[in-house]
JSON list of C-alpha atoms in Angstrom, two decimals:
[
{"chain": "A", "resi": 20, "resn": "UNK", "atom": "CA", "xyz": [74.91, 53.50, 38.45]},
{"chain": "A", "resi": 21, "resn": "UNK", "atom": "CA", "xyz": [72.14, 54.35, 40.47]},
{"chain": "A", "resi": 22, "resn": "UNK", "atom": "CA", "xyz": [70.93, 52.59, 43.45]},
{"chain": "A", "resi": 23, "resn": "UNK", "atom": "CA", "xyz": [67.62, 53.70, 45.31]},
{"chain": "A", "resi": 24, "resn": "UNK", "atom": "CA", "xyz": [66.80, 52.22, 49.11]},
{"chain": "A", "resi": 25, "resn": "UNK", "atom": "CA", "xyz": [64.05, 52.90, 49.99]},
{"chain": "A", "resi": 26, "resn": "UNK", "atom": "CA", "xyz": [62.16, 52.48, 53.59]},
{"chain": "A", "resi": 27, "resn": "UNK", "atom": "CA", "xyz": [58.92, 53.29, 55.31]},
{"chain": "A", "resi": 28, "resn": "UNK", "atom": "CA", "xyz": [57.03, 52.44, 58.76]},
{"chain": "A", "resi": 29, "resn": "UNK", "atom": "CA", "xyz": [59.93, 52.15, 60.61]},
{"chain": "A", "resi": 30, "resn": "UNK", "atom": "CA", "xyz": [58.83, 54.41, 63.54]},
{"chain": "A", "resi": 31, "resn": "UNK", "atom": "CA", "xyz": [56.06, 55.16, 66.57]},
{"chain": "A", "resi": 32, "resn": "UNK", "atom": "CA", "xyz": [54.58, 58.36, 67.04]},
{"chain": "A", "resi": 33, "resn": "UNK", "atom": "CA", "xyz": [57.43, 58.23, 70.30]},
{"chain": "A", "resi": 34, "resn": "UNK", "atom": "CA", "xyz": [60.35, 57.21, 68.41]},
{"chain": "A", "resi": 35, "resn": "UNK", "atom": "CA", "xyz": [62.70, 58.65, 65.79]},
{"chain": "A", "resi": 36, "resn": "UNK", "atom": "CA", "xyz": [61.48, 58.60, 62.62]},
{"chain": "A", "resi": 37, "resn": "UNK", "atom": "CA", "xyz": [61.78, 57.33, 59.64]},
{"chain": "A", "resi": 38, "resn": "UNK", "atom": "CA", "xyz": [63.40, 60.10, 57.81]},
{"chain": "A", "resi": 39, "resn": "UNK", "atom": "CA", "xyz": [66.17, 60.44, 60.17]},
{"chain": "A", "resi": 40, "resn": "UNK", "atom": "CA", "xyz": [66.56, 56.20, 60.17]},
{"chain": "A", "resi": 41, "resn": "UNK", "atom": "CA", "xyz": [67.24, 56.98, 56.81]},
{"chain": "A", "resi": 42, "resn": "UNK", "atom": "CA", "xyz": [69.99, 59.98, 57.13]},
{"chain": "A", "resi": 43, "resn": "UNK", "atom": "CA", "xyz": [71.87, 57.79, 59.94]},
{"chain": "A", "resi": 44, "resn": "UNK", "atom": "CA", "xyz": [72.04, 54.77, 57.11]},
{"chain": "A", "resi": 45, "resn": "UNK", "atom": "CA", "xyz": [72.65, 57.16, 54.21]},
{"chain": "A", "resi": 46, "resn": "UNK", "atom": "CA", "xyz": [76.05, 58.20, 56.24]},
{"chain": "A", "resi": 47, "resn": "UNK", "atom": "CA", "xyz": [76.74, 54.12, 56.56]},
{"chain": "A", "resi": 48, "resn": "UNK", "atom": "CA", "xyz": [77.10, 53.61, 53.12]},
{"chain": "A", "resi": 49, "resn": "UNK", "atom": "CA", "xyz": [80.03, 55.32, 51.95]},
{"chain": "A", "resi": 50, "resn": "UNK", "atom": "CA", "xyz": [81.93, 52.05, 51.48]},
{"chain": "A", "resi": 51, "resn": "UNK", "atom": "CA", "xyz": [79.13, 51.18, 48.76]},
{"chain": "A", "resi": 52, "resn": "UNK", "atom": "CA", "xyz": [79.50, 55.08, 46.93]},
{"chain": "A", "resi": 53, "resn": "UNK", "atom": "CA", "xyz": [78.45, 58.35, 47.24]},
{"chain": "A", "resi": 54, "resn": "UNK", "atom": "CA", "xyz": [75.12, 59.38, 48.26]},
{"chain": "A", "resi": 55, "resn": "UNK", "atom": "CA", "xyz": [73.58, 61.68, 46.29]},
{"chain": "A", "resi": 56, "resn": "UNK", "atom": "CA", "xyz": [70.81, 62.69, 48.72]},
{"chain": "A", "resi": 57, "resn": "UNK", "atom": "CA", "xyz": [67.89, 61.65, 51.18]},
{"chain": "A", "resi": 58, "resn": "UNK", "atom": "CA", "xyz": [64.36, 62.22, 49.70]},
{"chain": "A", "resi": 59, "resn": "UNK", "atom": "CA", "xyz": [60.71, 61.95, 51.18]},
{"chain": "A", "resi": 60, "resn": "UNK", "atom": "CA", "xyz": [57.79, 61.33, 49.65]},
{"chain": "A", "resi": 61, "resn": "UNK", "atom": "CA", "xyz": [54.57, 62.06, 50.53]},
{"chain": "A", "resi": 62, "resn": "UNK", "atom": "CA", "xyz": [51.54, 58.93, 50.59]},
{"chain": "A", "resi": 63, "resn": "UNK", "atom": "CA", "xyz": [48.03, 58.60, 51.00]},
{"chain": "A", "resi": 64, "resn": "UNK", "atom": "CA", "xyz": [46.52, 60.15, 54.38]},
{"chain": "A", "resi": 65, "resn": "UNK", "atom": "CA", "xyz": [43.19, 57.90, 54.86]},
{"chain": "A", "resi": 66, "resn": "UNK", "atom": "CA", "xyz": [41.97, 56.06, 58.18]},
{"chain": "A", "resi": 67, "resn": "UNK", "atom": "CA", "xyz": [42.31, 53.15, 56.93]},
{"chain": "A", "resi": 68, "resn": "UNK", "atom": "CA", "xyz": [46.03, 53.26, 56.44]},
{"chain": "A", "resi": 69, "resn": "UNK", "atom": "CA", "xyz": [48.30, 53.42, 59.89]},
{"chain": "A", "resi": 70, "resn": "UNK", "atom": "CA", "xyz": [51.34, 55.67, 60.07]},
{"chain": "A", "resi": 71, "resn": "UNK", "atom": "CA", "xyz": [53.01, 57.65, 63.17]},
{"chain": "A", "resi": 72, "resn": "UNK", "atom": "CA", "xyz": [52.31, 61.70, 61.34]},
{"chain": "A", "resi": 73, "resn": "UNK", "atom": "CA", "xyz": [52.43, 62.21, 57.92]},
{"chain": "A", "resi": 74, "resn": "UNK", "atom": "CA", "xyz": [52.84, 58.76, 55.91]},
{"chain": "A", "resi": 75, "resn": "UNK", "atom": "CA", "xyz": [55.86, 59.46, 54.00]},
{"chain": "A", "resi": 76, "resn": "UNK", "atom": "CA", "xyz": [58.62, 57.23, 53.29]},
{"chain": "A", "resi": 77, "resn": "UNK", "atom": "CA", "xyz": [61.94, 57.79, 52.94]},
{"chain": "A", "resi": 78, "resn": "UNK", "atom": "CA", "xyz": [64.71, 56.96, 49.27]},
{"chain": "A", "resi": 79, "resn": "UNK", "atom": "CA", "xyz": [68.24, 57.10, 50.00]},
{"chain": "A", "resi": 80, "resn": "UNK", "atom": "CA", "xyz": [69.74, 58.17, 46.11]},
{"chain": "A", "resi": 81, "resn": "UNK", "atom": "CA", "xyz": [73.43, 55.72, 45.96]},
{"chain": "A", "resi": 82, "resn": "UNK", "atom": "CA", "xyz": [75.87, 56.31, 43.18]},
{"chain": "A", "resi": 83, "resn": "UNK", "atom": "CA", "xyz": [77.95, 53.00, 43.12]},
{"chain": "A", "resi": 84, "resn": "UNK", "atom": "CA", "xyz": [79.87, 51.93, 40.78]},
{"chain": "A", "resi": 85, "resn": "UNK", "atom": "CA", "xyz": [78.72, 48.91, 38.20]},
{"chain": "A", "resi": 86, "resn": "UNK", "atom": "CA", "xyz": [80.20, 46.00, 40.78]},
{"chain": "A", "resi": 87, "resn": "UNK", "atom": "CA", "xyz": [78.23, 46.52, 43.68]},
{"chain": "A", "resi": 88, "resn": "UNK", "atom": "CA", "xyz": [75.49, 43.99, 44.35]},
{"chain": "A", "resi": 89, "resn": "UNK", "atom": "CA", "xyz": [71.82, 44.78, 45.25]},
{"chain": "A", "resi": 90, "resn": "UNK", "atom": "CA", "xyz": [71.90, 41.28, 47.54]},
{"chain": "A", "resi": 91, "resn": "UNK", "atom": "CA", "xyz": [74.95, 43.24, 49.47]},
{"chain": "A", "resi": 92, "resn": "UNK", "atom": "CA", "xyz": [72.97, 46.60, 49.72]},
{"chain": "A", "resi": 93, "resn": "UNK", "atom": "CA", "xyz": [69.85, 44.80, 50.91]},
{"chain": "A", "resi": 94, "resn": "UNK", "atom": "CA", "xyz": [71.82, 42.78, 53.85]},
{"chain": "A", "resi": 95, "resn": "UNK", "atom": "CA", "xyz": [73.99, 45.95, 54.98]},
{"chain": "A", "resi": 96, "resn": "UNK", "atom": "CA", "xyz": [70.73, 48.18, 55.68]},
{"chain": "A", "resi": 97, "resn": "UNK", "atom": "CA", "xyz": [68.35, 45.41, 56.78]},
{"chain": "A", "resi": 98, "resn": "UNK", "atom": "CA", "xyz": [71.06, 44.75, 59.44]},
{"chain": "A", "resi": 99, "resn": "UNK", "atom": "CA", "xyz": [70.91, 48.90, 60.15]},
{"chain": "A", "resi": 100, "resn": "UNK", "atom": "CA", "xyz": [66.78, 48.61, 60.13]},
{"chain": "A", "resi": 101, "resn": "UNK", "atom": "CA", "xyz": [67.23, 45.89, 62.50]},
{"chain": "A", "resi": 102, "resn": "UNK", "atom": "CA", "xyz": [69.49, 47.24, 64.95]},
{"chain": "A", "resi": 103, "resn": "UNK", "atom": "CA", "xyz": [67.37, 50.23, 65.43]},
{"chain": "A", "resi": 104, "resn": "UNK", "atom": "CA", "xyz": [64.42, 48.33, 65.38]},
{"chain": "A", "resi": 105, "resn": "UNK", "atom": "CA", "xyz": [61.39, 50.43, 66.98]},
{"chain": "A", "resi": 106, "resn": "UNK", "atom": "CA", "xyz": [58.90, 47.82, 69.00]},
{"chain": "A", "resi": 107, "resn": "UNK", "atom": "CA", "xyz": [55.20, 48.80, 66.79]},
{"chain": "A", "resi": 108, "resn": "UNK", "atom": "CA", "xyz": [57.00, 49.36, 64.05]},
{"chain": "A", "resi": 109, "resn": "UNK", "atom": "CA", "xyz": [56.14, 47.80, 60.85]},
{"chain": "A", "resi": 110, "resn": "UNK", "atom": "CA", "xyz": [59.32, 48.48, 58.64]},
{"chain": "A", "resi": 111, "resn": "UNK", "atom": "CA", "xyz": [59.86, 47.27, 54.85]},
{"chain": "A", "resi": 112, "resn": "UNK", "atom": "CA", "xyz": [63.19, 48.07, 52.81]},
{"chain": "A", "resi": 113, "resn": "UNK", "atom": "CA", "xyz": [62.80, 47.66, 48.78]},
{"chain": "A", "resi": 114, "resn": "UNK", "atom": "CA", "xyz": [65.98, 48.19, 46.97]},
{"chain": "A", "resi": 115, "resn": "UNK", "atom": "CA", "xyz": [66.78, 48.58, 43.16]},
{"chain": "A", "resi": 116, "resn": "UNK", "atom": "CA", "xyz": [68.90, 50.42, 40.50]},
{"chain": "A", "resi": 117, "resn": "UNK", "atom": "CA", "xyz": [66.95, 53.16, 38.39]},
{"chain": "A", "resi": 118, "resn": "UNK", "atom": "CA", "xyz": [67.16, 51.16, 35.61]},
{"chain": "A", "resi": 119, "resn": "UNK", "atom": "CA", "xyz": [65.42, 48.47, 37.47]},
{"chain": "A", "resi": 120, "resn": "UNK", "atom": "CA", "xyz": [62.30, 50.08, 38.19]},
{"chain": "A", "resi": 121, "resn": "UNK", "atom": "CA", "xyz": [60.52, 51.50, 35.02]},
{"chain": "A", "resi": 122, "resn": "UNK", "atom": "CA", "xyz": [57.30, 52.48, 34.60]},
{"chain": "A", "resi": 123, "resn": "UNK", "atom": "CA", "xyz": [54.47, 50.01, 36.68]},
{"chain": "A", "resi": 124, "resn": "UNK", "atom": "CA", "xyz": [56.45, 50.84, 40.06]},
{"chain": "A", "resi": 125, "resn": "UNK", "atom": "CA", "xyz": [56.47, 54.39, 38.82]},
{"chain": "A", "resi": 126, "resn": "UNK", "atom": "CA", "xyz": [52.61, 53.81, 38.92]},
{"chain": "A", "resi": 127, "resn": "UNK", "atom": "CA", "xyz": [52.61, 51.90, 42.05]},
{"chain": "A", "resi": 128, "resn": "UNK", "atom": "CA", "xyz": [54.19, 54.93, 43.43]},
{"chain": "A", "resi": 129, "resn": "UNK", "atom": "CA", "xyz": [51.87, 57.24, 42.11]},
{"chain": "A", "resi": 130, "resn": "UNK", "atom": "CA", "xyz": [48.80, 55.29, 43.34]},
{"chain": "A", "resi": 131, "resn": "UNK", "atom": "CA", "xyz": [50.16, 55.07, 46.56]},
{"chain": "A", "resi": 132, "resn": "UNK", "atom": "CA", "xyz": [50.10, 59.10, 46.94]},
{"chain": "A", "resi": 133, "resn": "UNK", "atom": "CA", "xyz": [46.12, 58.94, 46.18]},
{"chain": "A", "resi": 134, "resn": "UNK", "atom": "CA", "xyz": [44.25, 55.21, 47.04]},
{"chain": "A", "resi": 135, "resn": "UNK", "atom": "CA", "xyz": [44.78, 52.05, 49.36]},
{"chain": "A", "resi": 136, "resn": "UNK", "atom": "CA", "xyz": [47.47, 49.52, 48.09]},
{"chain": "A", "resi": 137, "resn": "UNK", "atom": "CA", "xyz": [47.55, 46.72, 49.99]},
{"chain": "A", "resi": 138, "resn": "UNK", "atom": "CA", "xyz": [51.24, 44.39, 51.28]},
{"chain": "A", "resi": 139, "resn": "UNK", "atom": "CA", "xyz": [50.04, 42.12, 48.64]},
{"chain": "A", "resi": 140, "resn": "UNK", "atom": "CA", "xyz": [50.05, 44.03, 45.26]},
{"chain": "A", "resi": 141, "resn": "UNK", "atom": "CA", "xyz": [53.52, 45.40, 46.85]},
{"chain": "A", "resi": 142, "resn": "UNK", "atom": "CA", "xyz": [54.72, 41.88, 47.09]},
{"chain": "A", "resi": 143, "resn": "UNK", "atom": "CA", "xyz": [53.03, 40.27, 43.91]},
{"chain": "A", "resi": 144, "resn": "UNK", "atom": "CA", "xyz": [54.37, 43.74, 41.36]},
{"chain": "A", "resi": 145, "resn": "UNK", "atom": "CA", "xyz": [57.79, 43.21, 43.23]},
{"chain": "A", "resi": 146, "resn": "UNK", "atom": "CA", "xyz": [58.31, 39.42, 42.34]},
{"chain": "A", "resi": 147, "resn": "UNK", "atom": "CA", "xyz": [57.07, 40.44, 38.93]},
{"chain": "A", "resi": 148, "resn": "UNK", "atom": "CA", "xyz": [59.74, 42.58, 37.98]},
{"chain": "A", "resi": 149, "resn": "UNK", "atom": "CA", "xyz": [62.23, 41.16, 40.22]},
{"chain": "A", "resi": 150, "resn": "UNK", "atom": "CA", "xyz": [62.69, 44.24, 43.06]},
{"chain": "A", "resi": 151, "resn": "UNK", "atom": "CA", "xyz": [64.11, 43.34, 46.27]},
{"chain": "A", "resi": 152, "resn": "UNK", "atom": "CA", "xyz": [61.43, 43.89, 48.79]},
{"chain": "A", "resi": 153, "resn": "UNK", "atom": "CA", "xyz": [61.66, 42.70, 52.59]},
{"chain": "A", "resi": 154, "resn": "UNK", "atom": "CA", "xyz": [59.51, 43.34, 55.46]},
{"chain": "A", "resi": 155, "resn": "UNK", "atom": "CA", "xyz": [61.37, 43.50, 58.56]},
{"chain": "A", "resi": 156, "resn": "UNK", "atom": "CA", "xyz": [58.82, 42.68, 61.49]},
{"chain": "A", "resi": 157, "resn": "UNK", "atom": "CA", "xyz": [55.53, 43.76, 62.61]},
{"chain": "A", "resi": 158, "resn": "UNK", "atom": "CA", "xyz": [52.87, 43.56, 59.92]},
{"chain": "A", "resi": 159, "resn": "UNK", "atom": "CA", "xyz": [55.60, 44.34, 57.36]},
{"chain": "A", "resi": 160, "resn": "UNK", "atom": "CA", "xyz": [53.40, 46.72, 55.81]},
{"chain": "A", "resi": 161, "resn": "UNK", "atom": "CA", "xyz": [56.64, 49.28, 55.28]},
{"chain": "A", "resi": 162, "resn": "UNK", "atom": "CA", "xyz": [56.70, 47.23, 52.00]},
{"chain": "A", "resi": 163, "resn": "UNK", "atom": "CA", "xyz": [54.17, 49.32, 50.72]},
{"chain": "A", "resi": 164, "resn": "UNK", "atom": "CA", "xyz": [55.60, 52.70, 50.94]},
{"chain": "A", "resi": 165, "resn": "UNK", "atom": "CA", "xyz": [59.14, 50.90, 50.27]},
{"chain": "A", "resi": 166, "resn": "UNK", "atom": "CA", "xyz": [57.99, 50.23, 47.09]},
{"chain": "A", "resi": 167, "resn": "UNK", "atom": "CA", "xyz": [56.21, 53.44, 46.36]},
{"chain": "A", "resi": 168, "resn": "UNK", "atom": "CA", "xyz": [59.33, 55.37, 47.05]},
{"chain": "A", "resi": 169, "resn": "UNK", "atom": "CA", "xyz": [61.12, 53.46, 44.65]},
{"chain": "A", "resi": 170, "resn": "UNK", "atom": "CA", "xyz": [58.68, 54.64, 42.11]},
{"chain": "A", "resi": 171, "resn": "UNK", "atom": "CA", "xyz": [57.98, 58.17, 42.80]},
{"chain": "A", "resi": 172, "resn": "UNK", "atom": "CA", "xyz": [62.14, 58.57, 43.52]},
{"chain": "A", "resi": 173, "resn": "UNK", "atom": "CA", "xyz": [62.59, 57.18, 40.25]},
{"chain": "A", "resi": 174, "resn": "UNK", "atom": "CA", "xyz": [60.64, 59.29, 38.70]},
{"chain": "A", "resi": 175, "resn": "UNK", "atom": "CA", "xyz": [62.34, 62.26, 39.40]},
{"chain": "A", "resi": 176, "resn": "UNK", "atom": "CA", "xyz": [59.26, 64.32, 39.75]},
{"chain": "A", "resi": 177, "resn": "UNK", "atom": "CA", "xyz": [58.12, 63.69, 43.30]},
{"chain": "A", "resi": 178, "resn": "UNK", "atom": "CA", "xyz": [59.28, 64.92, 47.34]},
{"chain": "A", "resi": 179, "resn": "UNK", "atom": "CA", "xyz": [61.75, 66.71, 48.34]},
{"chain": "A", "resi": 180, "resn": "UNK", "atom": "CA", "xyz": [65.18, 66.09, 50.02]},
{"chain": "A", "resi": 181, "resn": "UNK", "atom": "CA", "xyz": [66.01, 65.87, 53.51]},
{"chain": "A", "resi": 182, "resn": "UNK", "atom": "CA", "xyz": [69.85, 65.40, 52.91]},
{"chain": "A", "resi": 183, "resn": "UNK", "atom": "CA", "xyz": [71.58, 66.12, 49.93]},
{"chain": "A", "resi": 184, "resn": "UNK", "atom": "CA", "xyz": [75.46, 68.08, 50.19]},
{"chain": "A", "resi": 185, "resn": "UNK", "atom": "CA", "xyz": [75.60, 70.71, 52.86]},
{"chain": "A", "resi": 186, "resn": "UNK", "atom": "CA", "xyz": [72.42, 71.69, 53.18]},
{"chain": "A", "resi": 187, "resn": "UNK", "atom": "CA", "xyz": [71.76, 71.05, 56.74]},
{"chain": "A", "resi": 188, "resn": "UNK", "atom": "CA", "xyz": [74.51, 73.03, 57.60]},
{"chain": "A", "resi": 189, "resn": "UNK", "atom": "CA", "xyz": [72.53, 75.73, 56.63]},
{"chain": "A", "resi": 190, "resn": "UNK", "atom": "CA", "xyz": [69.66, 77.28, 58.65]},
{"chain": "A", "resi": 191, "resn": "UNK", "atom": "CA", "xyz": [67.13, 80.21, 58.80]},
{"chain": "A", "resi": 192, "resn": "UNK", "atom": "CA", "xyz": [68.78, 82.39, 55.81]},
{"chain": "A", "resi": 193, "resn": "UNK", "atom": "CA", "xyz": [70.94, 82.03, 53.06]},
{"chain": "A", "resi": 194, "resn": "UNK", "atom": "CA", "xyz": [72.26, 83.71, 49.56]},
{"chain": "A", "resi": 195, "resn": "UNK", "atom": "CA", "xyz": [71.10, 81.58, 46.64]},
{"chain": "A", "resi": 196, "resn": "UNK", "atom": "CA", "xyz": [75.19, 81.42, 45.69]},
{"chain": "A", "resi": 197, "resn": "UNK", "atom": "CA", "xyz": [75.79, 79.63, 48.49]},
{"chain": "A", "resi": 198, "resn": "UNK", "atom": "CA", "xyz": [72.46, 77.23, 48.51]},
{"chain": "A", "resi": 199, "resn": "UNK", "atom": "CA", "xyz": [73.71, 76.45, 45.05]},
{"chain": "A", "resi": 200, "resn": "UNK", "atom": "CA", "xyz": [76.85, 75.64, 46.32]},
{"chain": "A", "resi": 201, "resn": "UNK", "atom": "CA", "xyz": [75.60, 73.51, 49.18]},
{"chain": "A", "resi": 202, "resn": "UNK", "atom": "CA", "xyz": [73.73, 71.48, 46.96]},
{"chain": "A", "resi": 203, "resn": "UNK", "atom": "CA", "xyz": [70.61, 73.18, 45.60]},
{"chain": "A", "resi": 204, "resn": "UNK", "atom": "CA", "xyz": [70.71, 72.38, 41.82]},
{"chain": "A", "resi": 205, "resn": "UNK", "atom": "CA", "xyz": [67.97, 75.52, 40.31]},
{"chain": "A", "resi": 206, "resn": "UNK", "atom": "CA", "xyz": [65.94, 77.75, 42.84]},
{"chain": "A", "resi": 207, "resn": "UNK", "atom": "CA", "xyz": [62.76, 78.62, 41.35]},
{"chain": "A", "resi": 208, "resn": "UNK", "atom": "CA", "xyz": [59.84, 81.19, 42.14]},
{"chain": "A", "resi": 209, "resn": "UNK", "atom": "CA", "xyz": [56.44, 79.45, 41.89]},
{"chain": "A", "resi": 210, "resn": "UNK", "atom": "CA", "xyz": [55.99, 80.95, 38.45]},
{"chain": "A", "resi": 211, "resn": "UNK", "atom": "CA", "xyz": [59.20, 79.42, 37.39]},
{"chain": "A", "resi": 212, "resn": "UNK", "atom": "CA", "xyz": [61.55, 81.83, 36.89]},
{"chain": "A", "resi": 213, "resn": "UNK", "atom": "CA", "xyz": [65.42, 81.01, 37.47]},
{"chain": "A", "resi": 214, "resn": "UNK", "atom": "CA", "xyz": [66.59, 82.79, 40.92]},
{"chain": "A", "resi": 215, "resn": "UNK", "atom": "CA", "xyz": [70.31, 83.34, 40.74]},
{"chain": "A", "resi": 216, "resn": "UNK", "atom": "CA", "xyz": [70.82, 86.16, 43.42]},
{"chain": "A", "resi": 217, "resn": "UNK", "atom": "CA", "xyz": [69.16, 87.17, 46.50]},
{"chain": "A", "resi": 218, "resn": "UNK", "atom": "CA", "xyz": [68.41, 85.77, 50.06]},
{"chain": "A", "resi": 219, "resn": "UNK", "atom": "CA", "xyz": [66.18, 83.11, 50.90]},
{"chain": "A", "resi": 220, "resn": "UNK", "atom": "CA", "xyz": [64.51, 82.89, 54.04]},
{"chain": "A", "resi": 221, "resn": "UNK", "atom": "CA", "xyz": [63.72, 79.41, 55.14]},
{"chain": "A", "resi": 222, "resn": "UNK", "atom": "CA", "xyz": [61.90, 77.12, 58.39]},
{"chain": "A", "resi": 223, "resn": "UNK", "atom": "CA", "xyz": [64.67, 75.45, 59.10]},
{"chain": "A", "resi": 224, "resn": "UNK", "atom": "CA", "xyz": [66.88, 74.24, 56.67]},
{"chain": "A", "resi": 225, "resn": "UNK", "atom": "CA", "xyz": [66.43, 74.22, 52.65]},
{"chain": "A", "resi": 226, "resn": "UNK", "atom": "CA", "xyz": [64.35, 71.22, 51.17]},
{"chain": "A", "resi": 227, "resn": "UNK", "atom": "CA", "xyz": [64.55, 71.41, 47.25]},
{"chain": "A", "resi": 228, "resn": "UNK", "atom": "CA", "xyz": [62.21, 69.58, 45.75]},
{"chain": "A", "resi": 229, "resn": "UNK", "atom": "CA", "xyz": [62.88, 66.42, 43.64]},
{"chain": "A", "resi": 230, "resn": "UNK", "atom": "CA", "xyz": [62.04, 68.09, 40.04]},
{"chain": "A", "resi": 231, "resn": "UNK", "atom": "CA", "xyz": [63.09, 66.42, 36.58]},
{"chain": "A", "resi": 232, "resn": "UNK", "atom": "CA", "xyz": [65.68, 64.63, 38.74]},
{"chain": "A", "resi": 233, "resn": "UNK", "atom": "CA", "xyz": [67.43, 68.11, 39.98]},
{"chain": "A", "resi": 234, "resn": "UNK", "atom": "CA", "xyz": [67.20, 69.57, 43.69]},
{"chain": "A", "resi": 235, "resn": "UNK", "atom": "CA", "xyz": [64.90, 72.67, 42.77]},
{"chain": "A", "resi": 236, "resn": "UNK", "atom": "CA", "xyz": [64.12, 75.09, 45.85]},
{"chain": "A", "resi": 237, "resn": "UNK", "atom": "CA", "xyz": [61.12, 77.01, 45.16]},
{"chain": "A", "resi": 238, "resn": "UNK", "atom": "CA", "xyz": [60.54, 80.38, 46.48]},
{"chain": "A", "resi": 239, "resn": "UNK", "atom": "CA", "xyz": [58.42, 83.24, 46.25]},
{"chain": "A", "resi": 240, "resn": "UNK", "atom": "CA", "xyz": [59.58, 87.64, 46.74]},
{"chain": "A", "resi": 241, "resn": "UNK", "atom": "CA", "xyz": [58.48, 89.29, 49.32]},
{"chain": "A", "resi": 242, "resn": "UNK", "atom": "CA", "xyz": [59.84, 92.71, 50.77]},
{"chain": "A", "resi": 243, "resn": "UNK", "atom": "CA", "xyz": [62.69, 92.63, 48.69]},
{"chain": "A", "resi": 244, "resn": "UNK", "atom": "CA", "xyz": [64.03, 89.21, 49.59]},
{"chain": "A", "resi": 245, "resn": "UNK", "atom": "CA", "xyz": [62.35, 85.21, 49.08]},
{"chain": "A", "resi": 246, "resn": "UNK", "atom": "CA", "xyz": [60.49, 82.98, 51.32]},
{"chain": "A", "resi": 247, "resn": "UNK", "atom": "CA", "xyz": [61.30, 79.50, 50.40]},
{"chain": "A", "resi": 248, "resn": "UNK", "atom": "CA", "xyz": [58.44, 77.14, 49.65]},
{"chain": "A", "resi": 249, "resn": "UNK", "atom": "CA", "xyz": [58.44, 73.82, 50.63]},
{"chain": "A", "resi": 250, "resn": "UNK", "atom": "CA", "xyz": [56.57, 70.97, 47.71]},
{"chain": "A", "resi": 251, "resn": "UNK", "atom": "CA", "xyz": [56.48, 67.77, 47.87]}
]
């Protein structure tokens, strides 16, 4: 089974943010199961909506197996939001299995990438289909994004990850053989053809993209090599 947690607003613009909040509890959970990865997914940019840089949220991908409680999940990292708690932050944690979610928070999600949503159709959809969303202090407008990550992780079409395998291990250049075997699932040039040989030249480290639920690192030739391209 599984388990998405998902949090947003849980930073300043001087504090950590939310992304790495979200590796530190990722590597807290291994008494739960295994994570599968660390995604983030990009939401609305508008001045009406306040966030530290870029308004993205952060879904932490659990595989647990069919025994583990939701109510347990929820406590463990609200008690890890808590303890790192940012003053000015306004953090919200939603928390559900895949086959929780379905389609409307899939929408919510999707909305939330292009128009205002407010806390209140976050909280009213979430009671409706029975998603465990919390607000953790401030405003407790996190809940928003929370939720929207649930849907756009769930959909498997949407961010990119910021943790999955070995990945961060790796830095500047790699052979696709061994971003394959670090965790990349498919790498991909922009007119989707399968790479399976080369060197990719990255940033920093790799960020595949969430793609029909696979880790897909897009790229593009150049000089006899590939230039990884990063899409959210």
């Amino acid at each position: 089974m599984t388990i998405l947690i998902a949090i947003d607003d849980t930073d300043t613009k001087e504090s950590r943010g939310t992304g790495r909040l979200a590796r530190t509890i990722a590597d807290s959970l291994r008494h739960f199961g295994s994570v599968a990865g660390v995604t983030r997914h990009q939401l609305f940019v508008h001045p009406s909506i306040p966030y530290t840089s870029h308004n993205s949220c952060a879904v932490i991908h659990l595989q647990t197996a069919n025994g583990v409680a939701v109510p347990e999940i929820v406590d463990f990292v609200s008690g890890k939001i808590l303890d790192d708690f940012i003053e000015g932050s306004d953090p919200g944690l939603a928390v559900a299995p895949t086959s929780g979610i379905g389609d409307l928070v899939v929408k919510f999600g999707q909305d939330a990438k292009k128009c205002v949503l407010s806390r209140g159709d976050a909280v009213t959809l979430a009671e409706r289909i029975g998603i465990a969303l919390v607000g953790l202090g401030g405003s407790c407008d996190g809940v928003i994004g929370a939720l929207a990550g649930l849907g756009l992780a769930s959909s498997g079409n949407d961010g990119r990850y910021v943790m999955k395998g070995r990945l961060r291990e790796l830095s500047r250049e790699a052979r696709v053989e061994d971003l394959l075997l670090a965790g990349v699932d498919e790498v991909h040039t922009m007119a989707g053809e399968r790479v399976k040989f080369g060197t990719v030249r990255m940033r920093k480290f790799p960020k595949p993209s969430l793609r029909n639920h696979r880790a897909v690192l897009f790229v593009e030739e150049r000089d006899g090599s590939f230039d990884e391209v990063v899409r959210d």
